[in-house]
Coordinates of C-alpha atoms in Angstrom, one line a residue:
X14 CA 18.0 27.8 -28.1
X15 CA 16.5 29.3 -24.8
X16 CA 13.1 30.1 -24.9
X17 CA 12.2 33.0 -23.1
X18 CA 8.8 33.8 -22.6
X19 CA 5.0 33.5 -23.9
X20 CA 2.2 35.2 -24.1
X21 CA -1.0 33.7 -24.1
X22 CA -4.5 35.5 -25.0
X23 CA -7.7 33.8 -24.7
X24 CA -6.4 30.5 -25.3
X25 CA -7.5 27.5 -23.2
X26 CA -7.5 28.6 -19.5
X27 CA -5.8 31.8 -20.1
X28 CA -7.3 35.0 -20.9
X29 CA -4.0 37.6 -20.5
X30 CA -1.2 35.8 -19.1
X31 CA 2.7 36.4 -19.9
X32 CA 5.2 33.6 -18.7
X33 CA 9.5 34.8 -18.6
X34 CA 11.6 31.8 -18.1
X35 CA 14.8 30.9 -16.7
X36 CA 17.5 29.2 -19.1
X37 CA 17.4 26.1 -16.6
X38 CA 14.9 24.8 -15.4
X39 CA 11.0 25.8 -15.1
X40 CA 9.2 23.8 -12.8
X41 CA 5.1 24.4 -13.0
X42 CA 3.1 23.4 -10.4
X43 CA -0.8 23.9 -9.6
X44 CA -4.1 22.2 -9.4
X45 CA -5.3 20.5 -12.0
X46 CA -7.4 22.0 -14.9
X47 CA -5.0 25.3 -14.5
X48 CA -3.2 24.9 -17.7
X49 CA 0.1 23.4 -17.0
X50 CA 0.3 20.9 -19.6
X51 CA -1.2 23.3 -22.1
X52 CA 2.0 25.8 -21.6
X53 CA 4.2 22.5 -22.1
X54 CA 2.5 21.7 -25.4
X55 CA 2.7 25.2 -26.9
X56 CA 6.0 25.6 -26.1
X57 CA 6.9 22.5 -27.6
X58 CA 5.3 22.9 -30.9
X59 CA 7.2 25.9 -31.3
X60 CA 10.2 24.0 -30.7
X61 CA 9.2 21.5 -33.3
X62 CA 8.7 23.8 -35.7
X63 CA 12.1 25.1 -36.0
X64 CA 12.0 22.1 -38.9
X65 CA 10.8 23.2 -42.1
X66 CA 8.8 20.6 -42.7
X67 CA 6.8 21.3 -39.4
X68 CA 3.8 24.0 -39.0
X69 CA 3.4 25.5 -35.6
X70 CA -0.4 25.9 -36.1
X71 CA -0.2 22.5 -37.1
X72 CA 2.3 20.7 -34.3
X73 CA -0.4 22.8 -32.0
X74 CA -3.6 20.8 -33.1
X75 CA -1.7 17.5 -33.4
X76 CA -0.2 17.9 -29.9
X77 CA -3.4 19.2 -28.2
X78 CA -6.2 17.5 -30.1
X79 CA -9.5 19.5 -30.3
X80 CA -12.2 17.8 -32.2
X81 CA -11.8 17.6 -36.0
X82 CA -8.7 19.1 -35.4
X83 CA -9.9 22.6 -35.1
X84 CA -7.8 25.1 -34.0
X85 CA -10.5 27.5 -33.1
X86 CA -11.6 24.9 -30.2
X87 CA -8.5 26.4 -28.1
X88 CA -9.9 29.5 -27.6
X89 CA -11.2 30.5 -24.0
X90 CA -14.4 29.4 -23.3
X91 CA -16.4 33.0 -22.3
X92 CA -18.7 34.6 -24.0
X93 CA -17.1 37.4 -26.1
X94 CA -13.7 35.7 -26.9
X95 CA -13.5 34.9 -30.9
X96 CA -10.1 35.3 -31.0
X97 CA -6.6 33.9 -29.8
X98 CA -3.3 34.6 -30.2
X99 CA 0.1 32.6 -28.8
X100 CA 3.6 34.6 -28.7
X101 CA 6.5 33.0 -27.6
X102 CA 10.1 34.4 -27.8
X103 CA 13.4 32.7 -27.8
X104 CA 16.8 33.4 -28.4
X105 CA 20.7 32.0 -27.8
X106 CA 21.9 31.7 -24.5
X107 CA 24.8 34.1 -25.8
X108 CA 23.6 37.9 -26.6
X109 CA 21.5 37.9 -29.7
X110 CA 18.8 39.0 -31.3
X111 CA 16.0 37.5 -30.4
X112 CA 13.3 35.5 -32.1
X113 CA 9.3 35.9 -32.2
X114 CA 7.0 33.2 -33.3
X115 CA 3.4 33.7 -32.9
X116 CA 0.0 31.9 -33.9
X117 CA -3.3 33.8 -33.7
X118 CA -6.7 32.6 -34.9
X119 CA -9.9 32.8 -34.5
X120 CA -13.7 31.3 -34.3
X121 CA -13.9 30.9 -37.8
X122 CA -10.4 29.6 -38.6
X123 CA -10.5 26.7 -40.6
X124 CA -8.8 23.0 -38.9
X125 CA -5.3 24.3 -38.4
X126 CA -5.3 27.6 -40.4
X127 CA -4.0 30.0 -38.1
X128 CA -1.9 33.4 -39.5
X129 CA 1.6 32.4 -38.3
X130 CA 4.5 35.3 -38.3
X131 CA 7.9 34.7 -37.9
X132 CA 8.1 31.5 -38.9
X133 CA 10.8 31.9 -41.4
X134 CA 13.4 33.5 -38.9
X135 CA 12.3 31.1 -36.6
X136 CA 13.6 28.3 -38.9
X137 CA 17.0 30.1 -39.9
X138 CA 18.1 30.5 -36.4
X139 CA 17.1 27.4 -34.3
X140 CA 17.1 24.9 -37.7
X141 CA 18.5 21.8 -36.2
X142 CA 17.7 22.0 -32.1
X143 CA 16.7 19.0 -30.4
X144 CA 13.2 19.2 -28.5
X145 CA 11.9 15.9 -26.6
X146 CA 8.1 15.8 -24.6
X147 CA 8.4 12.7 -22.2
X148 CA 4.3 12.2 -21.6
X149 CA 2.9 11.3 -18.5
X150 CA 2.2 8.1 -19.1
X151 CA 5.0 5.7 -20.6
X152 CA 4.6 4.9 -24.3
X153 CA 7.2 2.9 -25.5
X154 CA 5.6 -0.5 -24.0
X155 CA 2.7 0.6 -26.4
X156 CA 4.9 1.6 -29.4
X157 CA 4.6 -1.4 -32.2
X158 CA 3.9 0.1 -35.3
X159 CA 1.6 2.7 -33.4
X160 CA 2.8 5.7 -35.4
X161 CA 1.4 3.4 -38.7
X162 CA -2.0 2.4 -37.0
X163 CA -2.1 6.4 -35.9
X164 CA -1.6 7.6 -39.4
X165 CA -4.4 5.3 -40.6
X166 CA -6.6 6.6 -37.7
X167 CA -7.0 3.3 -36.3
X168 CA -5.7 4.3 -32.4
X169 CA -5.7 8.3 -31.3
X170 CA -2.5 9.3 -29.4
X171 CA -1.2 13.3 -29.4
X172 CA 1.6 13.7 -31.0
X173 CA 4.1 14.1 -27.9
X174 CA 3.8 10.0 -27.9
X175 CA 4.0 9.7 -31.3
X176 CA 7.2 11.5 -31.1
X177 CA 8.9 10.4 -28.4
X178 CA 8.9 6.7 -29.6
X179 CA 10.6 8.3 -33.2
X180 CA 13.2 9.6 -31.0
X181 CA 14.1 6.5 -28.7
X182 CA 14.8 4.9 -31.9
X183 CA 16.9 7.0 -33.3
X184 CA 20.7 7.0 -32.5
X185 CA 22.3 10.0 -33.1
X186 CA 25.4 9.9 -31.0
X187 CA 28.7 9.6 -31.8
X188 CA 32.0 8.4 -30.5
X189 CA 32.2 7.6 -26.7
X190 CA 30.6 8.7 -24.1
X191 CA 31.6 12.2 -21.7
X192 CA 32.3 11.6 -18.4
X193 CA 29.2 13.2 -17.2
X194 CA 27.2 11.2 -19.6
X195 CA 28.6 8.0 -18.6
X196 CA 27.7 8.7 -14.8
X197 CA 24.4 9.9 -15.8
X198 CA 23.5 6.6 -17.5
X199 CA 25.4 4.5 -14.4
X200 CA 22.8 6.2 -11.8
X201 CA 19.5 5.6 -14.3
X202 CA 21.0 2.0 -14.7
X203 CA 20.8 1.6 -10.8
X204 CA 17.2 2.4 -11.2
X205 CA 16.5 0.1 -13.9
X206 CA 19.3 -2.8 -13.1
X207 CA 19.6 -2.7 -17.1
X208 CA 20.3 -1.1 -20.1
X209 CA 17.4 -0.3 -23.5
X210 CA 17.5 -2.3 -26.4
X211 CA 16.0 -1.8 -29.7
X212 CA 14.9 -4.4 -31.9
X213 CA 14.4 -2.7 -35.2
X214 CA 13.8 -6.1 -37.1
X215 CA 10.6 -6.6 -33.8
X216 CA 9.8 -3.0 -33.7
X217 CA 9.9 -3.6 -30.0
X218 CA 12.2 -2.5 -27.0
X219 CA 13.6 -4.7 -24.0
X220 CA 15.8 -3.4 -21.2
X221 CA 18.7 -6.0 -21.5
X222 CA 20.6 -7.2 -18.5
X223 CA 23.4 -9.2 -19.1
X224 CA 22.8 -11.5 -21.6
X225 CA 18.8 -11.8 -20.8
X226 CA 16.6 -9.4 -22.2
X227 CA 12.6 -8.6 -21.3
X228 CA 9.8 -7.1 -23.4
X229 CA 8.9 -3.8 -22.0
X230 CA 6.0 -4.8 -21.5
X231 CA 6.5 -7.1 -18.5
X232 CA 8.3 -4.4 -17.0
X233 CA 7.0 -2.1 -14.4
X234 CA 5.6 1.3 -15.3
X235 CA 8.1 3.5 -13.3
X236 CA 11.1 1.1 -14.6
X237 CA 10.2 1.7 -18.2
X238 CA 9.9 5.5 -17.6
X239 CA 13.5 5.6 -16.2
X240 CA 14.7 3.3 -19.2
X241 CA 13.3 5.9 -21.4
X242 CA 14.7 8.6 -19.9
X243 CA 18.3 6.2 -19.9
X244 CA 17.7 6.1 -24.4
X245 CA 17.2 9.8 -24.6
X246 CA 20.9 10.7 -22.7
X247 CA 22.1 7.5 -24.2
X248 CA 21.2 8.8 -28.0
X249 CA 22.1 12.3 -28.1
X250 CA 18.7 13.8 -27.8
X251 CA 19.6 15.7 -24.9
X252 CA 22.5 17.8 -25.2
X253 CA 23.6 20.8 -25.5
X254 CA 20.9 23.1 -26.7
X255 CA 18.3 21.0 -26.6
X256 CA 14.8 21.8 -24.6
X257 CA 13.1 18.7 -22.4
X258 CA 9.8 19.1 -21.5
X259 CA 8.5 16.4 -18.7
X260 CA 4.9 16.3 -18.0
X261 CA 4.9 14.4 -14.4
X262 CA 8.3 13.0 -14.4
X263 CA 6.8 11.4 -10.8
X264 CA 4.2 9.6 -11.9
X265 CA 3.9 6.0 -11.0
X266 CA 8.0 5.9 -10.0
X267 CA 9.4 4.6 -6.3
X268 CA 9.6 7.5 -4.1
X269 CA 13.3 6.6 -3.7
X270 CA 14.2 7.5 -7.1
X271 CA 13.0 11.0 -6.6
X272 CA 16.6 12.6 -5.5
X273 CA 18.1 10.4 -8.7
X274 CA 15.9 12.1 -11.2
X275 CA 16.1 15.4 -9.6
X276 CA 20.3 15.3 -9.4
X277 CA 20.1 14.1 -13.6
X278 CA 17.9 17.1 -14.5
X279 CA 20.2 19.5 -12.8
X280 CA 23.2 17.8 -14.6
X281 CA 21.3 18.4 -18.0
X282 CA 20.8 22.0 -17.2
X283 CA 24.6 22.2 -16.4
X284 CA 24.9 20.7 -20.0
X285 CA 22.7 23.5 -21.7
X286 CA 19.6 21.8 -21.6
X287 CA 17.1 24.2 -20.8
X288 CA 13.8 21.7 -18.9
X289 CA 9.9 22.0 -18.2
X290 CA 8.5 20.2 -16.3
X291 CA 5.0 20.0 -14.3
X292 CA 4.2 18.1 -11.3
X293 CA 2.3 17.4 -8.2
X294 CA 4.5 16.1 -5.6
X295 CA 6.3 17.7 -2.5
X296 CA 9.3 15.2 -3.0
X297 CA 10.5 16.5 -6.5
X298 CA 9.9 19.9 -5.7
X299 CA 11.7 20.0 -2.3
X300 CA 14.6 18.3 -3.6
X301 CA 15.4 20.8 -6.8
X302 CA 16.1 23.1 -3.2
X303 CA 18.3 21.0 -1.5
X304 CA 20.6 19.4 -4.4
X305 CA 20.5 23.0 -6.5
X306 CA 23.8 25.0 -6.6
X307 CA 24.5 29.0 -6.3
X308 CA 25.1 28.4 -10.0
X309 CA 22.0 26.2 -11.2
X310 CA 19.0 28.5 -12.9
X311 CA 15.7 27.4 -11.2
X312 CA 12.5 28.8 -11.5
X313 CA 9.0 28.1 -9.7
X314 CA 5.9 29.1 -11.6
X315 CA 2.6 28.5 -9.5
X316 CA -0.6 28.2 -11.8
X317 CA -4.1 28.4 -9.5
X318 CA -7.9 29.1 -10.2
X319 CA -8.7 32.7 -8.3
X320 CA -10.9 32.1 -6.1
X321 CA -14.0 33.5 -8.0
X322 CA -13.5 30.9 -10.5
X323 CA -12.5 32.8 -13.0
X324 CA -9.4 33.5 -14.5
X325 CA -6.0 31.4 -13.8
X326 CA -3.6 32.9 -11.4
X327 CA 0.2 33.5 -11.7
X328 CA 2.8 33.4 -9.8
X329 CA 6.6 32.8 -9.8
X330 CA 9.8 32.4 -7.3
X331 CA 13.6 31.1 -7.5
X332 CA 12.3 29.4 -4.3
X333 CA 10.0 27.2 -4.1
X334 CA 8.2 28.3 -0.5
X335 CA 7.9 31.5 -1.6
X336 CA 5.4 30.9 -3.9
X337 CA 2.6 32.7 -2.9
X338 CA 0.1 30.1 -4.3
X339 CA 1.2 26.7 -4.1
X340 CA -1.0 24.0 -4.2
X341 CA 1.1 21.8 -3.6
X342 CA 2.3 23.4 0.1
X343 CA -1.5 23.7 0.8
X344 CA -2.2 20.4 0.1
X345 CA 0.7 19.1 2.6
X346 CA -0.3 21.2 5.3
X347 CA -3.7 19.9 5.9
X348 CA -2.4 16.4 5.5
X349 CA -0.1 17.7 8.4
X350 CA -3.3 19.7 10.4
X351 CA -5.1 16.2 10.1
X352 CA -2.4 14.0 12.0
X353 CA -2.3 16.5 14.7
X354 CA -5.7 16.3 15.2
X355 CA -5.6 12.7 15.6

């Protein structure tokens, strides 16, 4: 599956915007409030709902949370707009037809009622793809029979954490590991100087090294989020196919892992795994430039408030200083302006 592009009409920050992406990987920068995650989420939900038993209305309003799970809360906030409508296309990375899945409500749509088209087709062609959401914060420290106190609405998480510990659990690989697999999982080891663990019996994970193991828990932030990613290649939830959506993958990890995670991602996309991602940092962004190849598919998408205010600006670039808006450039050159003046 390759998604292809969306189309977003008065829905959160975006009044009339249309996104086309690359098969590899999209990588969304911009200040915050400008909608970032928002793309991620509805992207994601359409991925999701490639299972029968998943909605795409629904899989919106679990992912995104408005209050009493209304759907008609993610419309734009401006006088005048009572009606929204998500369209997002996908197809194989081989020529094919493509496929259309879109959602469009209204003020008076009811929780998660929205008209839905396409949904069957949607199904039939993509049954069976592999979608993962790595949040920005690390979950799995959290993850003891949290899906069960969620479902009894004692704690309130979105369901991109709720999902993401479901899919660390699960094992789905088979035989031994590829080549490219096995070095992928030797450079995260580096990182985390161990290897994940699953105590189904605890409902609890530890990173294991030799014969000690420790409860995630005690373990740094940025160490568990690189142990997570470790599960995910280590389980078969990222292969061929499959669509990874990071939100942050920066946050809260060593600077010096920065050209690690950035050389991995490019090695998924060389495996078929088409990749969002959003961040904030200079490092990651930079380094996507110098470790890319003539044959890896990168593309820059710059999200930014117009200077009146009002709507969210677009932009995109295979490069990422030539993004014409790019917060994150902006934001290093008067950190730069400011040490030349001292």
């Amino acid at each position: 599956m390759i998604i292809k592009k969306i189309k977003l009409e008065n829905y959160t920050v975006f009044e009339d915007q249309q996104i086309e992406f690359c098969p590899g990987i999209n990588i969304f920068i911009g200040e915050n409030g400008t909608g970032k995650t928002h793309i991620l989420k509805a992207l994601y939900s359409a991925c999701q709902s490639v299972s029968k038993k998943t909605s795409f209305s629904h899989k919106l309003v679990s992912t995104m949370l408005p209050d009493d799970y209304k759907i008609s809360r993610l419309i734009t906030r401006k006088q005048g707009n009572r009606s929204s409508l998500i369209r997002i296309t996908a197809g194989e990375r081989e020529a094919s037809q493509d496929r259309i899945l879109t959602a469009s409500f209204h003020g008076k749509t009811k929780k998660w009622d929205a008209e839905v088209s396409g949904e069957d087709g949607w199904e039939e062609s993509f049954a069976g793809m592999s979608s993962i959401f790595i949040p920005a914060k690390e979950i799995l420290s959290h993850g003891y029979n949290l899906n069960a106190a969620a479902e009894m609405d004692n704690v309130r998480f979105d369901d991109t954490y709720l999902d993401i510990i479901n899919a660390a659990k699960v094992d789905i690989s088979v035989g031994r590991n590829s080549s490219t697999k096995e070095s992928m999982l030797k450079a995260v080891e580096k990182m985390t100087h161990g290897t994940v663990v699953y105590d189904a019996e605890r409902d609890e994970f530890y990173l294991k090294s030799g014969r000690s193991k420790q409860e995630f828990n005690l373990i740094a932030e940025g160490i568990r989020k690189m142990a997570l990613l470790w599960q995910l290649i280590k389980n078969g939830t990222l292969e061929n196919g499959s669509v990874l959506f990071w939100d942050e993958p920066e946050a809260n990890i060593n600077p010096t892992y920065i050209p690690i995670i950035v050389e991995i991602l490019l090695e998924l996309q060389r495996k078929g795994v088409q990749i969002f991602i959003s961040t904030h940092d200079y490092m990651i962004a930079n380094y996507f430039e110098v470790k890319k190849t003539e044959t890896d598919s990168i593309l820059f998408h710059s999200l930014s408030h117009a200077a009146d205010a009002g709507e969210v600006q677009y932009g995109k670039a295979s490069r990422f200083a030539d993004l014409k808006e790019n917060a994150i450039i902006s934001a290093f050159n008067k950190l730069l302006d400011e040490i030349y003046d001292l």
